[in-house]
Short mmCIF file of C-alpha atoms in Angstrom, two decimals:
data_model
loop_
_atom_site.label_atom_id
_atom_site.label_comp_id
_atom_site.label_asym_id
_atom_site.label_seq_id
_atom_site.Cartn_x
_atom_site.Cartn_y
_atom_site.Cartn_z
CA MET A 1 -28.90 12.93 -21.01
CA ALA A 2 -28.87 9.20 -22.31
CA MET A 3 -27.40 6.73 -19.71
CA ASN A 4 -24.82 5.73 -22.18
CA ASN A 5 -23.57 9.32 -22.83
CA LYS A 6 -23.75 9.93 -19.09
CA LYS A 7 -21.58 6.79 -18.40
CA HIS A 8 -19.12 7.72 -21.08
CA ILE A 9 -18.78 11.36 -19.65
CA GLY A 10 -18.13 9.80 -16.10
CA ASN A 11 -15.68 7.46 -17.17
CA HIS A 12 -13.86 10.25 -19.06
CA GLY A 13 -13.75 12.29 -15.94
CA GLU A 14 -12.48 9.35 -13.78
CA ASP A 15 -9.71 8.92 -16.43
CA LEU A 16 -8.59 12.60 -16.26
CA VAL A 17 -8.42 12.18 -12.48
CA ALA A 18 -6.63 8.85 -12.45
CA ASP A 19 -3.92 10.20 -14.82
CA ARG A 20 -3.46 13.29 -12.66
CA LEU A 21 -2.97 11.00 -9.59
CA LYS A 22 -0.62 8.79 -11.34
CA ARG A 23 1.51 11.87 -12.35
CA GLU A 24 1.35 12.87 -8.56
CA GLY A 25 3.09 9.60 -7.79
CA PHE A 26 -0.05 7.67 -6.93
CA SER A 27 -0.73 3.99 -7.94
CA ILE A 28 -4.30 3.20 -8.98
CA GLU A 29 -5.47 0.38 -6.77
CA ALA A 30 -8.97 0.08 -8.08
CA ARG A 31 -11.67 1.88 -10.33
CA ASN A 32 -15.38 1.75 -9.61
CA TYR A 33 -14.79 -0.37 -6.52
CA ALA A 34 -18.28 -1.50 -5.73
CA LYS A 35 -20.03 -3.31 -2.91
CA GLN A 36 -23.84 -3.86 -2.67
CA TYR A 37 -24.21 -0.68 -0.65
CA GLY A 38 -21.95 1.73 -2.68
CA GLU A 39 -19.08 2.35 -5.11
CA ILE A 40 -15.88 4.42 -4.95
CA ASP A 41 -14.72 5.91 -8.18
CA ILE A 42 -10.95 5.62 -7.78
CA ILE A 43 -8.80 4.16 -4.96
CA ALA A 44 -5.32 5.36 -5.13
CA SER A 45 -2.14 4.86 -2.97
CA LYS A 46 1.20 5.87 -2.16
CA PRO A 47 3.24 3.81 0.29
CA ASP A 48 1.74 5.22 3.57
CA LEU A 49 -1.52 6.70 2.24
CA ILE A 50 -4.65 5.46 0.45
CA ALA A 51 -6.98 7.94 -1.08
CA PHE A 52 -10.64 7.19 -1.76
CA VAL A 53 -11.76 9.38 -4.61
CA GLU A 54 -15.26 10.66 -5.62
CA VAL A 55 -15.35 12.17 -9.01
CA LYS A 56 -17.98 14.65 -9.96
CA ASN A 57 -18.46 16.05 -13.50
CA ARG A 58 -19.68 19.46 -13.03
CA PHE A 59 -21.33 21.54 -16.15
CA ASN A 60 -22.73 24.26 -14.02
CA PRO A 61 -20.21 26.45 -12.22
CA LEU A 62 -22.74 27.80 -9.69
CA PHE A 63 -22.96 24.67 -7.74
CA ASP A 64 -23.15 24.54 -3.96
CA MET A 65 -19.89 23.05 -2.70
CA THR A 66 -21.85 21.93 0.74
CA GLU A 67 -24.09 19.68 -1.48
CA LEU A 68 -21.24 17.80 -3.24
CA ILE A 69 -21.43 14.66 -1.16
CA PRO A 70 -24.47 14.44 1.04
CA ARG A 71 -23.71 12.83 4.46
CA SER A 72 -25.79 9.68 3.42
CA LYS A 73 -23.42 9.04 0.46
CA GLN A 74 -20.41 9.80 2.60
CA ARG A 75 -21.50 7.03 4.98
CA LYS A 76 -21.77 4.55 2.03
CA LEU A 77 -18.31 5.62 0.78
CA ILE A 78 -16.78 5.12 4.23
CA ALA A 79 -18.53 1.70 4.59
CA VAL A 80 -17.05 0.62 0.99
CA ALA A 81 -13.63 1.91 2.01
CA LYS A 82 -13.72 -0.19 5.09
CA ALA A 83 -14.60 -3.20 3.14
CA PHE A 84 -11.69 -2.53 0.80
CA LEU A 85 -9.27 -2.11 3.71
CA ALA A 86 -10.34 -5.30 5.52
CA HIS A 87 -9.89 -7.33 2.20
CA TYR A 88 -6.72 -5.93 0.82
CA HIS A 89 -4.77 -3.96 3.46
CA THR A 90 -3.50 -5.23 6.74
CA ALA A 91 -0.80 -2.65 7.48
CA GLN A 92 -1.74 0.65 9.09
CA VAL A 93 -2.01 3.35 6.42
CA THR A 94 -3.50 6.95 6.41
CA CYS A 95 -6.78 6.92 4.66
CA ARG A 96 -8.44 10.22 3.19
CA PHE A 97 -11.71 10.73 1.40
CA ASP A 98 -11.14 13.32 -1.58
CA VAL A 99 -13.37 14.64 -4.26
CA ALA A 100 -12.45 15.64 -7.57
CA LEU A 101 -14.57 18.03 -9.64
CA VAL A 102 -14.14 17.86 -13.48
CA THR A 103 -15.58 20.63 -15.51
CA GLN A 104 -16.71 20.51 -19.29
CA SER A 105 -13.44 22.08 -20.20
CA LYS A 106 -11.40 19.31 -18.49
CA GLU A 107 -10.18 21.27 -15.52
CA ILE A 108 -10.01 19.47 -12.21
CA THR A 109 -10.48 20.86 -8.76
CA TYR A 110 -9.11 18.33 -6.35
CA ILE A 111 -10.22 18.58 -2.85
CA GLU A 112 -8.07 16.40 -0.26
CA ASN A 113 -9.77 15.46 2.89
CA ALA A 114 -13.24 16.63 1.51
CA PHE A 115 -14.81 14.63 4.42
CA THR A 116 -13.88 12.41 7.33
CA GLN A 117 -15.16 9.39 8.99
CA GLU A 118 -16.64 11.12 11.98
#
């Protein structure tokens, strides 16, 4: 798959997830928030909650859920989230790490608290 096509598919999946989050009352704080050590696809918030969302486009329905976000990637996402919080948020808020799976037919499976900082 060509890189431009892969990026387009990724952006489309992120758009679908961002639209869903907005319908659920979230504000989108950032998209593709990046530091040198990683990137978070969507950062969404409600008054007392921030969701750091990793979006995965899945065309094969037979994937292993345990392999979604390897621990090494989780550590990078956590580090980027901490950088975001240090820069933009001084108040105490609940944070969670979610994963959104987008299928070719545009169905979204949304997993809240897909992993934790521990």
